[in-house]
Amino acid sequence: MKKSRFWLSLLLIPLCLMIWSCSDSGSSSKSSDSSEPMTRAEFVAEVSDYFQWPHPDDYNDIWNTPVKKFADIETTDEYGKLVEAAYQEGIIEADADDNFNPDENITYDAAITILAEAFKLTEETVTPYVAGAGYTTEQQDETFSKSDFDAAFNELKSDFVAPPYALPRQGYVAPRRYVKLYTVTPDATIHYTYCTGNDPNSNTCEDPTIDSPVYSVATKGHINHSLPMFGLTEENSNQYVTYKAISAKGGIVVSPVQTFTWHLQRPVSAPYSSEVISEGSTTSPRVVQLYNNSESLRPMAWYIEGSDKAIVFDALFTAANQGNPNLATYVAENLLPEGKELNLIIGHEHPDHDAQGPNFIEAGYGVFLNQRGWHSESVFSTDQQAAIQNIEEGDIIDLGNIQLNVYALPGHADGLVILQDKVNGMIFATDIYGCTRAGSADNVNVSGLKVDRLLSFTQQTYANYLKDDGKTTMLFTGHDESALNDNNLKLYEAALQQVIDKGEDGCTTTLRGTTGGEVTQRSTLIGDMWKDGTDWIALLIGGNMGDATEYLTNTPVNAAGQATNINYNTDLTDPDADQGFMKYSVLSNIEIEGGELVGVDVSWGTNPINTFNWGGNEITVPDLLHNKFDPWTYNYTIEVPAENSEITIIPVSMSTKVQSITLNNLEVEYRSRNTIAVSDGSIITIDIVAPDGETTSHYTFIVQTI
């Protein structure tokens, strides 16, 4: 605040006492009855909305404390969430009866108290601003109106930079925290210091100054503070992280120092735990969530039981060492009915999902893992490797009253497989579809495939989910604590699609920060983890923002050996050059109803052939999927049952920005449904003009009746 304005406001208070009206630069003169009163709920909602305090229901943090509730406010009330968010932040308090009294008019005195707490200023500092709006010391219990609020609040925002706030919230214990600092003042800069220790009272962070390091999400991400992944001991399993921060902006008073402390704690060892997600029925599986509170990355495994057999999907992170908890034993003793067959399916070949695999082999259970992931495995001995069986897309796991279809979707891992119960819409997807836990900054690395190839596989997989009346109602991932839904599958596709449509402009830096340096890794993000609950996604797609990493396809030939000579990547060295993503004239998928596309073999990676020792023998396993649509293969056969005289074609172009899609010489829309009369030997053509208006592709589909 400018000193002259501060002292002028103080001098005006006696004058206000005499004439009951005050004015100040930037605020309007008013009498105490010159505008409608403002209720307590309206007032707090305005303040809460400005400072962007998230409501606990709007983010997915399992370690959060229960929402603080007033006895006289429901979350669903008009201002319920905003008021409860302010309560959670400690800005307001309940009266002796746990009430907030939302419909009472806000008084001058209460307004001063709340504004001072929100801006982290003294009430003496805030009072002159309210004086400028018409306040006198004799009016402290009188109504504070909407125009009073506008005048005082606008002046405060003009003269004081908003203090930094921090997420996730403090005051509860978690095994790790990814720290986000923020201020709502436009163009303000946050400066911070931090320190860690075993005693919060001994953390000796220096107060930050304008010369301290600068924090922003774009440069620092959410800074990771975690207990050791390995080697956890009683001494290092309990720590405190303290941040101190200020907000600064030229010409505005620097905010007071704010201090935030998080308590990190994780047990050195813990037994396995389980929670029933679905009890099951004659037509649905029993589903039980499995986890271990001592595991740093807190992965999830899923026990899925049918009428005849059961499986465990994924094998968690606790090493299969003697003396450690044994997941196979836990399942047998606590979940598996006597005499029922049990197998383990490892969703993908990463150490936080396969660690207990050896214990299942030693217990005599069948263990399945897609062979494309075998070359990355290190937890199995040579003898154990020989016992592992391959599981592949197209397989069906029969549990008696339910069947699980197997799909492959590489990108996070070459050997990643997904299980779907089509009847009940349950999808068990391990890590590929992301993680929505707030405060864990979980962007999933999918850079094992180029984004365009991954988008094509993703669309084909989703279309396969829906075949044969399949449903997509519950999505179980490798790290989400509860089931997600179909919208998360759509968000995954949309996050990839925005990269195709916008190139580098569809990318952003990773949310996952470290305590040193700045974040630069390239990701794609949709939504906000603090506002959108579980309806957000972040994916790591390769390289660093602004570098020359080819995260889109650059290939001289396609899988069939046909020349393409197109590089879809952005030329960052020449901003005036044609940008590659504008050249997408290909289909990413084609959906056919009434017939079946005969696909091709599609491989990926710079070196898609892996030769390695397994089970005592040298084997070769290609990174290859069979019977797939390949965007860069232009001639296909469609098999149509002889009794079908027409089929429906749904063309899906790789870019949603293409100039045109023409089906049999008629222009059609992206993802439109088009019914076509067919007979044996019919030829269907699709032509696409890229967003650049020049690049074109021509596809031919020949109908073969069967």
mmCIF file of N, CA, C and O in Angstrom, residues 29-100:
data_model
loop_
_atom_site.group_PDB
_atom_site.id
_atom_site.type_symbol
_atom_site.label_atom_id
_atom_site.label_comp_id
_atom_site.label_asym_id
_atom_site.label_seq_id
_atom_site.Cartn_x
_atom_site.Cartn_y
_atom_site.Cartn_z
ATOM 1 N N SER A 29 -18.151 6.924 -2.732
ATOM 2 C CA SER A 29 -18.772 7.412 -1.506
ATOM 3 C C SER A 29 -20.103 6.708 -1.313
ATOM 4 O O SER A 29 -20.822 6.426 -2.258
ATOM 5 N N LYS A 30 -20.455 6.404 -0.062
ATOM 6 C CA LYS A 30 -21.730 5.767 0.192
ATOM 7 C C LYS A 30 -22.142 5.993 1.632
ATOM 8 O O LYS A 30 -21.325 6.145 2.514
ATOM 9 N N SER A 31 -23.413 5.988 1.834
ATOM 10 C CA SER A 31 -23.955 5.976 3.172
ATOM 11 C C SER A 31 -24.162 4.531 3.575
ATOM 12 O O SER A 31 -24.155 3.621 2.744
ATOM 13 N N SER A 32 -24.377 4.311 4.864
ATOM 14 C CA SER A 32 -24.482 2.942 5.349
ATOM 15 C C SER A 32 -25.670 2.212 4.761
ATOM 16 O O SER A 32 -25.721 0.999 4.766
ATOM 17 N N ASP A 33 -26.679 2.954 4.236
ATOM 18 C CA ASP A 33 -27.847 2.284 3.684
ATOM 19 C C ASP A 33 -27.947 2.484 2.179
ATOM 20 O O ASP A 33 -29.018 2.374 1.599
ATOM 21 N N SER A 34 -26.837 2.791 1.521
ATOM 22 C CA SER A 34 -26.885 3.123 0.101
ATOM 23 C C SER A 34 -26.808 1.915 -0.811
ATOM 24 O O SER A 34 -26.867 2.069 -2.018
ATOM 25 N N SER A 35 -26.665 0.707 -0.261
ATOM 26 C CA SER A 35 -26.646 -0.491 -1.107
ATOM 27 C C SER A 35 -27.206 -1.665 -0.326
ATOM 28 O O SER A 35 -27.362 -1.607 0.889
ATOM 29 N N GLU A 36 -27.484 -2.735 -1.041
ATOM 30 C CA GLU A 36 -28.050 -3.910 -0.404
ATOM 31 C C GLU A 36 -27.029 -4.562 0.518
ATOM 32 O O GLU A 36 -25.835 -4.560 0.238
ATOM 33 N N PRO A 37 -27.489 -5.150 1.607
ATOM 34 C CA PRO A 37 -26.560 -5.826 2.514
ATOM 35 C C PRO A 37 -25.986 -7.073 1.869
ATOM 36 O O PRO A 37 -26.537 -7.628 0.926
ATOM 37 N N MET A 38 -24.861 -7.514 2.404
ATOM 38 C CA MET A 38 -24.172 -8.705 1.908
ATOM 39 C C MET A 38 -24.179 -9.753 3.014
ATOM 40 O O MET A 38 -23.807 -9.469 4.153
ATOM 41 N N THR A 39 -24.630 -10.956 2.699
ATOM 42 C CA THR A 39 -24.670 -11.989 3.725
ATOM 43 C C THR A 39 -23.264 -12.527 3.993
ATOM 44 O O THR A 39 -22.341 -12.354 3.180
ATOM 45 N N ARG A 40 -23.133 -13.225 5.104
ATOM 46 C CA ARG A 40 -21.845 -13.822 5.456
ATOM 47 C C ARG A 40 -21.414 -14.848 4.397
ATOM 48 O O ARG A 40 -20.248 -14.908 4.023
ATOM 49 N N ALA A 41 -22.372 -15.609 3.902
ATOM 50 C CA ALA A 41 -22.041 -16.610 2.884
ATOM 51 C C ALA A 41 -21.598 -15.947 1.589
ATOM 52 O O ALA A 41 -20.625 -16.379 0.954
ATOM 53 N N GLU A 42 -22.294 -14.896 1.174
ATOM 54 C CA GLU A 42 -21.910 -14.186 -0.047
ATOM 55 C C GLU A 42 -20.519 -13.590 0.075
ATOM 56 O O GLU A 42 -19.706 -13.664 -0.852
ATOM 57 N N PHE A 43 -20.247 -12.999 1.235
ATOM 58 C CA PHE A 43 -18.956 -12.356 1.453
ATOM 59 C C PHE A 43 -17.821 -13.382 1.389
ATOM 60 O O PHE A 43 -16.837 -13.213 0.656
ATOM 61 N N VAL A 44 -17.937 -14.449 2.155
ATOM 62 C CA VAL A 44 -16.873 -15.459 2.197
ATOM 63 C C VAL A 44 -16.720 -16.136 0.834
ATOM 64 O O VAL A 44 -15.596 -16.441 0.410
ATOM 65 N N ALA A 45 -17.831 -16.344 0.136
ATOM 66 C CA ALA A 45 -17.748 -16.971 -1.184
ATOM 67 C C ALA A 45 -16.941 -16.111 -2.145
ATOM 68 O O ALA A 45 -16.127 -16.625 -2.930
ATOM 69 N N GLU A 46 -17.138 -14.792 -2.103
ATOM 70 C CA GLU A 46 -16.372 -13.886 -2.963
ATOM 71 C C GLU A 46 -14.882 -13.970 -2.649
ATOM 72 O O GLU A 46 -14.036 -14.054 -3.546
ATOM 73 N N VAL A 47 -14.550 -13.955 -1.383
ATOM 74 C CA VAL A 47 -13.147 -14.009 -0.972
ATOM 75 C C VAL A 47 -12.541 -15.363 -1.328
ATOM 76 O O VAL A 47 -11.434 -15.456 -1.873
ATOM 77 N N SER A 48 -13.273 -16.429 -1.035
ATOM 78 C CA SER A 48 -12.789 -17.781 -1.306
ATOM 79 C C SER A 48 -12.553 -17.999 -2.791
ATOM 80 O O SER A 48 -11.542 -18.591 -3.197
ATOM 81 N N ASP A 49 -13.468 -17.512 -3.600
ATOM 82 C CA ASP A 49 -13.334 -17.671 -5.043
ATOM 83 C C ASP A 49 -12.105 -16.917 -5.556
ATOM 84 O O ASP A 49 -11.369 -17.420 -6.416
ATOM 85 N N TYR A 50 -11.870 -15.724 -5.048
ATOM 86 C CA TYR A 50 -10.721 -14.933 -5.495
ATOM 87 C C TYR A 50 -9.414 -15.632 -5.155
ATOM 88 O O TYR A 50 -8.501 -15.718 -5.991
ATOM 89 N N PHE A 51 -9.292 -16.160 -3.951
ATOM 90 C CA PHE A 51 -8.033 -16.770 -3.527
ATOM 91 C C PHE A 51 -7.874 -18.215 -4.006
ATOM 92 O O PHE A 51 -6.836 -18.821 -3.794
ATOM 93 N N GLN A 52 -8.887 -18.752 -4.652
ATOM 94 C CA GLN A 52 -8.810 -20.077 -5.276
ATOM 95 C C GLN A 52 -8.428 -21.162 -4.273
ATOM 96 O O GLN A 52 -7.563 -22.003 -4.528
ATOM 97 N N TRP A 53 -9.099 -21.137 -3.127
ATOM 98 C CA TRP A 53 -8.900 -22.224 -2.167
ATOM 99 C C TRP A 53 -9.739 -23.407 -2.631
ATOM 100 O O TRP A 53 -10.971 -23.329 -2.660
ATOM 101 N N PRO A 54 -9.126 -24.511 -2.971
ATOM 102 C CA PRO A 54 -9.909 -25.639 -3.484
ATOM 103 C C PRO A 54 -10.666 -26.358 -2.381
ATOM 104 O O PRO A 54 -10.200 -26.450 -1.246
ATOM 105 N N HIS A 55 -11.818 -26.835 -2.723
ATOM 106 C CA HIS A 55 -12.593 -27.643 -1.782
ATOM 107 C C HIS A 55 -12.052 -29.069 -1.803
ATOM 108 O O HIS A 55 -11.709 -29.594 -2.869
ATOM 109 N N PRO A 56 -11.944 -29.747 -0.658
ATOM 110 C CA PRO A 56 -11.397 -31.111 -0.641
ATOM 111 C C PRO A 56 -12.123 -32.087 -1.553
ATOM 112 O O PRO A 56 -11.529 -33.065 -2.003
ATOM 113 N N ASP A 57 -13.397 -31.826 -1.840
ATOM 114 C CA ASP A 57 -14.121 -32.708 -2.750
ATOM 115 C C ASP A 57 -13.676 -32.528 -4.195
ATOM 116 O O ASP A 57 -14.010 -33.354 -5.056
ATOM 117 N N ASP A 58 -12.940 -31.462 -4.473
ATOM 118 C CA ASP A 58 -12.552 -31.162 -5.843
ATOM 119 C C ASP A 58 -11.180 -31.711 -6.206
ATOM 120 O O ASP A 58 -10.687 -31.469 -7.311
ATOM 121 N N TYR A 59 -10.526 -32.400 -5.288
ATOM 122 C CA TYR A 59 -9.261 -33.057 -5.634
ATOM 123 C C TYR A 59 -9.183 -34.408 -4.945
ATOM 124 O O TYR A 59 -9.833 -34.655 -3.932
ATOM 125 N N ASN A 60 -8.384 -35.281 -5.529
ATOM 126 C CA ASN A 60 -8.330 -36.680 -5.126
ATOM 127 C C ASN A 60 -7.079 -36.917 -4.290
ATOM 128 O O ASN A 60 -6.017 -37.221 -4.822
ATOM 129 N N ASP A 61 -7.211 -36.734 -2.982
ATOM 130 C CA ASP A 61 -6.075 -36.913 -2.074
ATOM 131 C C ASP A 61 -6.514 -37.813 -0.925
ATOM 132 O O ASP A 61 -7.235 -37.380 -0.025
ATOM 133 N N ILE A 62 -6.087 -39.059 -0.949
ATOM 134 C CA ILE A 62 -6.555 -40.002 0.059
ATOM 135 C C ILE A 62 -6.039 -39.675 1.448
ATOM 136 O O ILE A 62 -6.557 -40.172 2.444
ATOM 137 N N TRP A 63 -4.980 -38.843 1.534
ATOM 138 C CA TRP A 63 -4.408 -38.524 2.838
ATOM 139 C C TRP A 63 -4.996 -37.245 3.423
ATOM 140 O O TRP A 63 -4.583 -36.802 4.480
ATOM 141 N N ASN A 64 -5.955 -36.676 2.741
ATOM 142 C CA ASN A 64 -6.574 -35.455 3.237
ATOM 143 C C ASN A 64 -7.435 -35.756 4.465
ATOM 144 O O ASN A 64 -7.986 -36.836 4.607
ATOM 145 N N THR A 65 -7.520 -34.786 5.358
ATOM 146 C CA THR A 65 -8.412 -34.925 6.508
ATOM 147 C C THR A 65 -9.859 -34.732 6.048
ATOM 148 O O THR A 65 -10.111 -34.126 5.011
ATOM 149 N N PRO A 66 -10.833 -35.224 6.799
ATOM 150 C CA PRO A 66 -12.237 -35.021 6.416
ATOM 151 C C PRO A 66 -12.569 -33.540 6.292
ATOM 152 O O PRO A 66 -11.991 -32.684 6.987
ATOM 153 N N VAL A 67 -13.492 -33.239 5.411
ATOM 154 C CA VAL A 67 -13.901 -31.846 5.199
ATOM 155 C C VAL A 67 -14.463 -31.269 6.499
ATOM 156 O O VAL A 67 -15.305 -31.887 7.157
ATOM 157 N N LYS A 68 -13.980 -30.080 6.865
ATOM 158 C CA LYS A 68 -14.534 -29.401 8.036
ATOM 159 C C LYS A 68 -15.938 -28.898 7.690
ATOM 160 O O LYS A 68 -16.137 -28.250 6.669
ATOM 161 N N LYS A 69 -16.884 -29.202 8.559
ATOM 162 C CA LYS A 69 -18.277 -28.907 8.274
ATOM 163 C C LYS A 69 -18.867 -27.969 9.318
ATOM 164 O O LYS A 69 -18.573 -28.088 10.510
ATOM 165 N N PHE A 70 -19.699 -27.052 8.853
ATOM 166 C CA PHE A 70 -20.554 -26.267 9.728
ATOM 167 C C PHE A 70 -21.867 -27.014 9.915
ATOM 168 O O PHE A 70 -22.320 -27.730 9.017
ATOM 169 N N ALA A 71 -22.494 -26.821 11.058
ATOM 170 C CA ALA A 71 -23.768 -27.487 11.318
ATOM 171 C C ALA A 71 -24.889 -26.938 10.448
ATOM 172 O O ALA A 71 -25.874 -27.641 10.184
ATOM 173 N N ASP A 72 -24.750 -25.698 9.983
ATOM 174 C CA ASP A 72 -25.844 -25.054 9.251
ATOM 175 C C ASP A 72 -25.541 -24.829 7.771
ATOM 176 O O ASP A 72 -26.183 -24.005 7.118
ATOM 177 N N ILE A 73 -24.549 -25.546 7.238
ATOM 178 C CA ILE A 73 -24.235 -25.429 5.813
ATOM 179 C C ILE A 73 -24.006 -26.813 5.232
ATOM 180 O O ILE A 73 -23.296 -27.638 5.815
ATOM 181 N N GLU A 74 -24.593 -27.044 4.060
ATOM 182 C CA GLU A 74 -24.342 -28.262 3.307
ATOM 183 C C GLU A 74 -23.419 -27.935 2.138
ATOM 184 O O GLU A 74 -23.478 -26.837 1.579
ATOM 185 N N THR A 75 -22.589 -28.899 1.765
ATOM 186 C CA THR A 75 -21.680 -28.692 0.639
ATOM 187 C C THR A 75 -22.449 -28.319 -0.623
ATOM 188 O O THR A 75 -21.971 -27.533 -1.445
ATOM 189 N N THR A 76 -23.649 -28.870 -0.770
ATOM 190 C CA THR A 76 -24.450 -28.635 -1.971
ATOM 191 C C THR A 76 -25.178 -27.298 -1.962
ATOM 192 O O THR A 76 -25.833 -26.945 -2.951
ATOM 193 N N ASP A 77 -25.109 -26.539 -0.871
ATOM 194 C CA ASP A 77 -25.744 -25.218 -0.831
ATOM 195 C C ASP A 77 -25.110 -24.302 -1.867
ATOM 196 O O ASP A 77 -23.996 -24.553 -2.359
ATOM 197 N N GLU A 78 -25.795 -23.203 -2.155
ATOM 198 C CA GLU A 78 -25.333 -22.298 -3.213
ATOM 199 C C GLU A 78 -23.869 -21.893 -3.023
ATOM 200 O O GLU A 78 -23.087 -21.899 -3.964
ATOM 201 N N TYR A 79 -23.489 -21.533 -1.800
ATOM 202 C CA TYR A 79 -22.106 -21.127 -1.535
ATOM 203 C C TYR A 79 -21.375 -22.169 -0.677
ATOM 204 O O TYR A 79 -20.321 -21.873 -0.118
ATOM 205 N N GLY A 80 -21.942 -23.373 -0.610
ATOM 206 C CA GLY A 80 -21.424 -24.371 0.316
ATOM 207 C C GLY A 80 -19.958 -24.696 0.128
ATOM 208 O O GLY A 80 -19.168 -24.687 1.082
ATOM 209 N N LYS A 81 -19.553 -25.003 -1.096
ATOM 210 C CA LYS A 81 -18.166 -25.400 -1.334
ATOM 211 C C LYS A 81 -17.192 -24.270 -1.036
ATOM 212 O O LYS A 81 -16.128 -24.490 -0.451
ATOM 213 N N LEU A 82 -17.535 -23.063 -1.455
ATOM 214 C CA LEU A 82 -16.628 -21.932 -1.246
ATOM 215 C C LEU A 82 -16.470 -21.620 0.237
ATOM 216 O O LEU A 82 -15.366 -21.313 0.706
ATOM 217 N N VAL A 83 -17.559 -21.699 0.985
ATOM 218 C CA VAL A 83 -17.488 -21.447 2.422
ATOM 219 C C VAL A 83 -16.683 -22.544 3.108
ATOM 220 O O VAL A 83 -15.810 -22.271 3.950
ATOM 221 N N GLU A 84 -16.935 -23.792 2.755
ATOM 222 C CA GLU A 84 -16.193 -24.898 3.364
ATOM 223 C C GLU A 84 -14.717 -24.856 3.005
ATOM 224 O O GLU A 84 -13.855 -25.230 3.807
ATOM 225 N N ALA A 85 -14.388 -24.407 1.790
ATOM 226 C CA ALA A 85 -12.980 -24.275 1.408
ATOM 227 C C ALA A 85 -12.281 -23.240 2.284
ATOM 228 O O ALA A 85 -11.134 -23.430 2.705
ATOM 229 N N ALA A 86 -12.961 -22.122 2.570
ATOM 230 C CA ALA A 86 -12.381 -21.109 3.452
ATOM 231 C C ALA A 86 -12.226 -21.645 4.871
ATOM 232 O O ALA A 86 -11.249 -21.341 5.572
ATOM 233 N N TYR A 87 -13.177 -22.452 5.308
ATOM 234 C CA TYR A 87 -13.107 -23.075 6.636
ATOM 235 C C TYR A 87 -11.914 -24.033 6.705
ATOM 236 O O TYR A 87 -11.150 -24.037 7.673
ATOM 237 N N GLN A 88 -11.738 -24.824 5.649
ATOM 238 C CA GLN A 88 -10.624 -25.766 5.599
ATOM 239 C C GLN A 88 -9.290 -25.030 5.623
ATOM 240 O O GLN A 88 -8.308 -25.509 6.187
ATOM 241 N N GLU A 89 -9.273 -23.852 5.005
ATOM 242 C CA GLU A 89 -8.041 -23.067 4.943
ATOM 243 C C GLU A 89 -7.764 -22.340 6.248
ATOM 244 O O GLU A 89 -6.681 -21.787 6.443
ATOM 245 N N GLY A 90 -8.720 -22.324 7.169
ATOM 246 C CA GLY A 90 -8.524 -21.663 8.452
ATOM 247 C C GLY A 90 -8.827 -20.178 8.433
ATOM 248 O O GLY A 90 -8.444 -19.446 9.348
ATOM 249 N N ILE A 91 -9.546 -19.731 7.415
ATOM 250 C CA ILE A 91 -9.852 -18.307 7.284
ATOM 251 C C ILE A 91 -11.031 -17.923 8.170
ATOM 252 O O ILE A 91 -11.113 -16.809 8.679
ATOM 253 N N ILE A 92 -11.974 -18.829 8.355
ATOM 254 C CA ILE A 92 -13.160 -18.568 9.167
ATOM 255 C C ILE A 92 -13.299 -19.670 10.211
ATOM 256 O O ILE A 92 -12.703 -20.740 10.082
ATOM 257 N N GLU A 93 -14.106 -19.416 11.232
ATOM 258 C CA GLU A 93 -14.321 -20.376 12.307
ATOM 259 C C GLU A 93 -15.817 -20.500 12.604
ATOM 260 O O GLU A 93 -16.615 -19.635 12.243
ATOM 261 N N ALA A 94 -16.168 -21.585 13.267
ATOM 262 C CA ALA A 94 -17.554 -21.807 13.677
ATOM 263 C C ALA A 94 -17.823 -21.128 15.017
ATOM 264 O O ALA A 94 -16.893 -20.854 15.790
ATOM 265 N N ASP A 95 -19.104 -20.857 15.289
ATOM 266 C CA ASP A 95 -19.448 -20.317 16.595
ATOM 267 C C ASP A 95 -19.560 -21.473 17.603
ATOM 268 O O ASP A 95 -19.229 -22.622 17.297
ATOM 269 N N ALA A 96 -20.032 -21.186 18.787
ATOM 270 C CA ALA A 96 -20.074 -22.193 19.851
ATOM 271 C C ALA A 96 -20.980 -23.365 19.512
ATOM 272 O O ALA A 96 -20.819 -24.462 20.071
ATOM 273 N N ASP A 97 -21.902 -23.159 18.582
ATOM 274 C CA ASP A 97 -22.820 -24.231 18.191
ATOM 275 C C ASP A 97 -22.420 -24.871 16.859
ATOM 276 O O ASP A 97 -23.235 -25.552 16.225
ATOM 277 N N ASP A 98 -21.178 -24.639 16.420
ATOM 278 C CA ASP A 98 -20.672 -25.167 15.147
ATOM 279 C C ASP A 98 -21.407 -24.601 13.946
ATOM 280 O O ASP A 98 -21.461 -25.226 12.884
ATOM 281 N N ASN A 99 -21.964 -23.422 14.096
ATOM 282 C CA ASN A 99 -22.669 -22.779 12.998
ATOM 283 C C ASN A 99 -21.817 -21.695 12.351
ATOM 284 O O ASN A 99 -20.931 -21.110 12.979
ATOM 285 N N PHE A 100 -22.132 -21.404 11.088
ATOM 286 C CA PHE A 100 -21.517 -20.288 10.386
ATOM 287 C C PHE A 100 -22.485 -19.119 10.254
ATOM 288 O O PHE A 100 -22.068 -17.981 10.080
#
